[in-house]
Amino acid sequence: ANGYFTYDPGFVSTASCESKITYIDGNNGLLLHRGYPIEQLAEHSDYLETCYLLIYGELPNAVEKEQFQKTIMKHTMVHEQLIDLFSGFRRDAHPMAVMCGVVGALSAFYHDSLDITNENHREVCAYRLISKMPTLAAMAYKYSTGQPFMYPRNDLSYGGNFLHMMFATPCEEYEVSPVLARAMDRIFLLHADHEQNASTSTVRLAGSSGANPFACIAAGIAALWGPAHGGANEAVLVMLNEIGNVENIDEFIERAKDKDDPFRLMGFGHRVYKNFDPRAKVMKQTCDEVLHELGLQDDPLFKIAKRLEQIALEDEYFIEKKLYPNVDFYSGIILKALGVPTEMFTVIFATGRTPGWIAHWHEMISGDYRIGRPRQLYTGATSRDFVPLERR
Ligand code: SDX
């Protein structure tokens, strides 16, 4: 029994459980990727290097790093026919709905030649997904605005290329700010993996049936969409706008404590962290940097967020329930400052989380795995005889 449900080891879902990729110590606010603390990776590494670390288990040397970056940036374009797929969506469709569709559709373009028992094929899938997720994400945004899609630029950094595909247009120069490109890269890095959370467990469970990795990642995107998971960053902005100003904070803090009120402080609390989410600290620092770079230090939402955090951290209910800001609390403010619309926030979370999903899929598929089959605690009716209609 793991405290949540009892299972017979013979039936445990082999899709989740053991892993060498990420370690979380929720009581001490510790997050390690292959043993390296997230704070050190955020300060000294970059997103693609962290992708390499998650998938291969070690930091790359200079040659490996250059080769990996070149390979990733060589696969950033998507099949031209995939572009037609977007026209099947309404312009106002939620971009997460579009991402579920187009990432799943990658199966139709790259799946038939794919043999997941072949290590080289698995590696190519990893590259393709890490390469193409930003392109598809930016296309989902451009499609919603009616602007033309921007082709990737492989001379830019991963974060810079994403900002370029999001905000450049064919008719004028778009200069990517190195500070903002670095901030985008760090946002992706902070979302890269987080052990076996709801969406990662979904990817592993789907993968345990032998489904192709594009379909598995599409399943992970669907699971991430919910407001209790990856959708929280979008919900944080909605909440901050609803609070409106710092004078209203106390009212919302009281609502969050009221069991009869469905309102929860979005961006607070975590299934595992009963201490500070170490990613939230780095995200808050990044938020400061971006707002300073953009001259938005007096951003009213940021002021509300900082005051809300301060009050919540001093409130005995939140202290008793061990509710601290999580990774989603500040990310939305940064993305809003970058000009990203709220409905794109979870798409960016999904893009950042792609190497984590792939690493977990790869770890399971490369080993001796069986199909996941979680068991249940049955609480329904005991066996009984059928009742004919005339006697009901
Ligand atoms: C992510 O799993 C991961 O690793 C996820 C993630 C990742 O990187 O993949 O870290 C990303 O999903 C972060 C979480 C984003 N979600 C939100 O910010 C939404 C708001 N937070 C909550 O909905 C909530 O905190 C959850 C869903 C995250 C966790 O909910 P739990 O499991 O109920 O939390 P808990 O058991 O620690 O709750 C303890 C108590 C409960 O009250 P009691 O039943 O004890 O009376 O605190 C309450 C909860 O009801 N509570 C909150 C609250 N979160 C929990 N009360 C008010 N506001 C909140 N935000």
Coordinates of C-alpha atoms in Angstrom, one line a residue, residues 58-313:
E58 CA 24.5 12.7 -18.2
L59 CA 25.4 16.3 -19.1
P60 CA 26.8 16.4 -22.6
N61 CA 30.4 17.3 -23.3
A62 CA 31.1 20.1 -25.8
V63 CA 31.0 17.8 -28.9
E64 CA 27.9 16.0 -27.7
K65 CA 26.2 19.3 -26.9
E66 CA 26.9 20.9 -30.3
Q67 CA 25.8 17.7 -32.1
F68 CA 22.5 17.5 -30.1
Q69 CA 21.7 21.2 -30.6
K70 CA 22.4 20.9 -34.4
T71 CA 20.2 17.8 -34.6
I72 CA 17.3 19.5 -32.8
M73 CA 17.5 22.7 -34.8
K74 CA 17.7 20.7 -38.0
H75 CA 14.2 19.1 -37.4
T76 CA 12.3 22.3 -36.4
M77 CA 10.1 22.4 -39.6
V78 CA 7.0 20.4 -39.8
H79 CA 5.7 18.5 -42.9
E80 CA 4.0 21.1 -45.2
Q81 CA 0.9 19.0 -45.4
L82 CA 0.5 19.3 -41.6
I83 CA -0.1 23.0 -42.1
D84 CA -3.4 22.1 -43.8
L85 CA -4.5 20.4 -40.6
F86 CA -4.8 23.7 -38.8
S87 CA -7.4 25.0 -41.2
G88 CA -9.8 22.3 -39.9
F89 CA -9.9 24.1 -36.5
R90 CA -12.0 27.1 -35.6
R91 CA -9.9 30.2 -35.2
D92 CA -11.1 30.5 -31.6
A93 CA -10.4 26.9 -30.6
H94 CA -8.4 26.6 -27.4
P95 CA -4.7 26.1 -28.5
M96 CA -4.5 23.1 -26.2
A97 CA -7.3 21.4 -28.2
V98 CA -5.2 22.2 -31.4
M99 CA -2.1 20.8 -29.8
C100 CA -3.8 17.6 -28.8
G101 CA -4.9 17.2 -32.5
V102 CA -1.7 18.2 -34.3
V103 CA 0.7 16.3 -32.0
G104 CA -1.4 13.2 -32.3
A105 CA -1.4 13.7 -36.1
L106 CA 2.4 13.5 -36.1
S107 CA 1.7 9.8 -35.8
A108 CA 0.2 10.0 -39.3
F109 CA 3.3 11.6 -40.7
Y110 CA 6.1 9.7 -38.9
H111 CA 4.5 6.6 -37.4
D112 CA 4.3 4.1 -40.1
S113 CA 8.1 3.8 -40.6
L114 CA 8.6 3.7 -36.8
D115 CA 9.8 0.6 -34.9
I116 CA 9.8 1.5 -31.2
T117 CA 12.0 -1.6 -30.5
N118 CA 14.7 0.1 -32.6
E119 CA 16.9 2.4 -30.4
N120 CA 17.7 4.7 -33.4
H121 CA 14.0 5.1 -34.2
R122 CA 13.3 6.0 -30.6
E123 CA 16.1 8.6 -30.7
V124 CA 14.7 10.2 -33.9
C125 CA 11.2 10.4 -32.3
A126 CA 12.8 12.3 -29.3
Y127 CA 14.5 14.7 -31.6
R128 CA 11.4 15.3 -33.8
L129 CA 9.2 16.0 -30.8
I130 CA 11.6 18.4 -29.0
S131 CA 12.3 20.1 -32.4
K132 CA 8.7 20.4 -33.5
M133 CA 6.7 21.2 -30.4
P134 CA 7.7 25.0 -30.4
T135 CA 6.9 25.2 -34.1
L136 CA 3.5 23.6 -33.6
A137 CA 2.9 25.7 -30.5
A138 CA 3.7 28.9 -32.3
M139 CA 1.5 27.8 -35.3
A140 CA -1.4 27.3 -32.9
Y141 CA -1.0 30.9 -31.7
K142 CA -0.5 32.3 -35.2
Y143 CA -3.6 30.4 -36.5
S144 CA -5.7 32.0 -33.7
T145 CA -4.6 35.5 -34.7
G146 CA -5.1 35.0 -38.5
Q147 CA -1.4 35.9 -39.0
P148 CA 0.8 33.8 -41.3
F149 CA 2.8 31.0 -39.8
M150 CA 6.5 31.9 -39.4
Y151 CA 9.0 29.3 -40.4
P152 CA 11.6 28.4 -37.7
R153 CA 15.0 30.1 -37.8
N154 CA 17.7 27.6 -37.0
D155 CA 20.3 30.4 -36.5
L156 CA 18.5 31.5 -33.3
S157 CA 18.6 29.9 -29.8
Y158 CA 15.7 27.5 -28.9
G159 CA 14.0 30.1 -26.8
G160 CA 14.7 32.9 -29.3
N161 CA 13.4 30.8 -32.2
F162 CA 10.2 30.2 -30.3
L163 CA 9.7 34.0 -29.6
H164 CA 10.5 34.7 -33.3
M165 CA 7.9 32.2 -34.5
M166 CA 5.3 33.6 -32.1
F167 CA 5.8 37.3 -32.6
A168 CA 7.6 38.0 -35.9
T169 CA 5.7 38.7 -39.1
P170 CA 6.9 38.6 -42.7
C171 CA 6.5 42.4 -43.1
E172 CA 8.8 43.7 -40.5
E173 CA 12.1 43.0 -38.7
Y174 CA 11.6 41.3 -35.3
E175 CA 14.6 41.6 -33.0
V176 CA 14.8 38.8 -30.3
S177 CA 16.0 40.3 -27.0
P178 CA 18.7 38.0 -25.6
V179 CA 17.3 38.6 -22.0
L180 CA 13.8 37.5 -23.2
A181 CA 15.2 34.6 -25.2
R182 CA 17.1 33.5 -22.0
A183 CA 13.9 33.9 -19.9
M184 CA 11.9 31.8 -22.4
D185 CA 14.6 29.1 -22.3
R186 CA 14.5 29.1 -18.5
I187 CA 10.7 28.8 -18.5
F188 CA 11.1 25.7 -20.7
L189 CA 13.8 24.4 -18.5
L190 CA 11.8 24.8 -15.3
H191 CA 9.0 22.8 -16.8
A192 CA 11.2 20.1 -18.4
D193 CA 10.3 17.2 -16.0
H194 CA 8.7 16.6 -12.7
E195 CA 8.8 12.9 -11.9
Q196 CA 5.6 11.0 -12.4
N197 CA 2.9 13.7 -12.3
A198 CA -0.5 13.2 -13.9
S199 CA 0.5 13.9 -17.5
T200 CA 3.8 12.0 -17.3
S201 CA 2.0 9.0 -15.8
T202 CA -0.5 9.3 -18.7
V203 CA 2.4 9.2 -21.2
R204 CA 3.9 6.1 -19.5
L205 CA 0.6 4.3 -19.2
A206 CA -0.2 5.0 -22.9
G207 CA 3.4 3.9 -23.8
S208 CA 3.1 0.7 -21.9
S209 CA 0.5 -0.5 -24.5
G210 CA 3.1 -0.1 -27.2
A211 CA 1.4 3.0 -28.7
N212 CA 3.7 5.2 -30.8
P213 CA 5.4 8.1 -28.9
F214 CA 3.5 10.8 -30.8
A215 CA 0.2 9.4 -29.6
C216 CA 1.6 9.0 -26.1
I217 CA 2.7 12.6 -26.0
A218 CA -0.7 13.8 -27.3
A219 CA -2.2 11.9 -24.4
G220 CA 0.1 13.7 -22.0
I221 CA -0.9 17.0 -23.5
A222 CA -4.6 16.2 -22.9
A223 CA -3.9 15.3 -19.2
L224 CA -1.8 18.4 -18.7
W225 CA -4.7 20.7 -19.8
G226 CA -6.7 20.5 -16.6
P227 CA -6.6 23.5 -14.2
A228 CA -5.4 21.3 -11.3
H229 CA -2.3 20.5 -13.4
G230 CA -0.8 22.4 -16.3
G231 CA -3.8 24.6 -16.7
A232 CA -3.1 26.3 -13.4
N233 CA -0.8 29.0 -15.0
E234 CA -3.7 30.2 -17.1
A235 CA -6.0 30.0 -14.0
V236 CA -3.5 32.1 -12.0
L237 CA -3.8 35.0 -14.4
V238 CA -7.6 34.7 -14.4
M239 CA -7.5 34.7 -10.6
L240 CA -5.2 37.8 -10.3
N241 CA -7.5 39.7 -12.7
E242 CA -10.5 38.6 -10.7
I243 CA -8.8 39.9 -7.5
G244 CA -8.2 43.2 -9.3
N245 CA -6.3 45.0 -6.6
V246 CA -4.4 44.3 -3.4
E247 CA -7.3 45.5 -1.2
N248 CA -9.4 42.5 -2.3
I249 CA -6.8 39.9 -1.4
D250 CA -8.1 39.1 2.1
E251 CA -11.6 38.3 0.7
F252 CA -10.1 35.7 -1.7
I253 CA -7.9 34.2 1.0
E254 CA -11.0 33.7 3.1
R255 CA -12.8 32.1 0.1
A256 CA -9.9 29.8 -0.4
K257 CA -10.3 28.5 3.1
D258 CA -14.0 28.0 2.9
K259 CA -14.8 24.3 2.2
D260 CA -18.2 25.3 0.7
D261 CA -16.5 27.6 -1.7
P262 CA -15.0 25.9 -4.8
F263 CA -12.5 28.8 -5.1
R264 CA -8.9 27.7 -4.6
L265 CA -5.8 29.9 -4.8
M266 CA -4.5 28.9 -8.2
G267 CA -0.7 28.5 -8.2
F268 CA -0.7 27.4 -4.6
G269 CA -0.4 23.9 -3.2
H270 CA 1.0 20.7 -4.6
R271 CA 0.5 17.0 -4.5
V272 CA 4.1 16.5 -3.4
Y273 CA 5.7 19.7 -2.3
K274 CA 4.8 20.5 1.3
N275 CA 7.5 23.1 1.3
F276 CA 8.5 25.7 -1.3
D277 CA 8.4 24.4 -5.0
P278 CA 12.1 25.1 -5.9
R279 CA 11.0 26.1 -9.4
A280 CA 8.7 28.8 -8.0
K281 CA 11.8 30.6 -6.5
V282 CA 13.6 30.6 -9.8
M283 CA 10.5 31.6 -11.7
K284 CA 10.0 34.5 -9.3
Q285 CA 13.6 35.7 -9.9
T286 CA 13.0 35.3 -13.7
C287 CA 9.8 37.3 -13.4
D288 CA 11.7 40.2 -11.7
E289 CA 14.3 40.1 -14.5
V290 CA 11.8 40.1 -17.4
L291 CA 9.6 42.9 -15.8
H292 CA 12.8 44.9 -15.3
E293 CA 13.9 44.3 -18.9
L294 CA 10.5 45.4 -20.1
G295 CA 10.1 48.3 -17.7
L296 CA 7.1 46.7 -16.2
Q297 CA 8.3 46.6 -12.5
D298 CA 5.0 48.3 -11.5
D299 CA 2.9 45.7 -13.3
P300 CA -0.3 45.7 -11.2
L301 CA -0.7 41.9 -11.5
F302 CA 2.8 41.3 -10.3
K303 CA 2.2 43.6 -7.3
I304 CA -1.0 41.6 -6.5
A305 CA 0.9 38.3 -6.9
K306 CA 3.7 39.4 -4.6
R307 CA 1.3 40.7 -1.9
L308 CA -0.9 37.6 -2.2
E309 CA 2.2 35.3 -1.7
Q310 CA 3.3 37.4 1.3
I311 CA -0.1 37.2 3.0
A312 CA -0.7 33.5 2.2
L313 CA 2.7 32.5 3.5

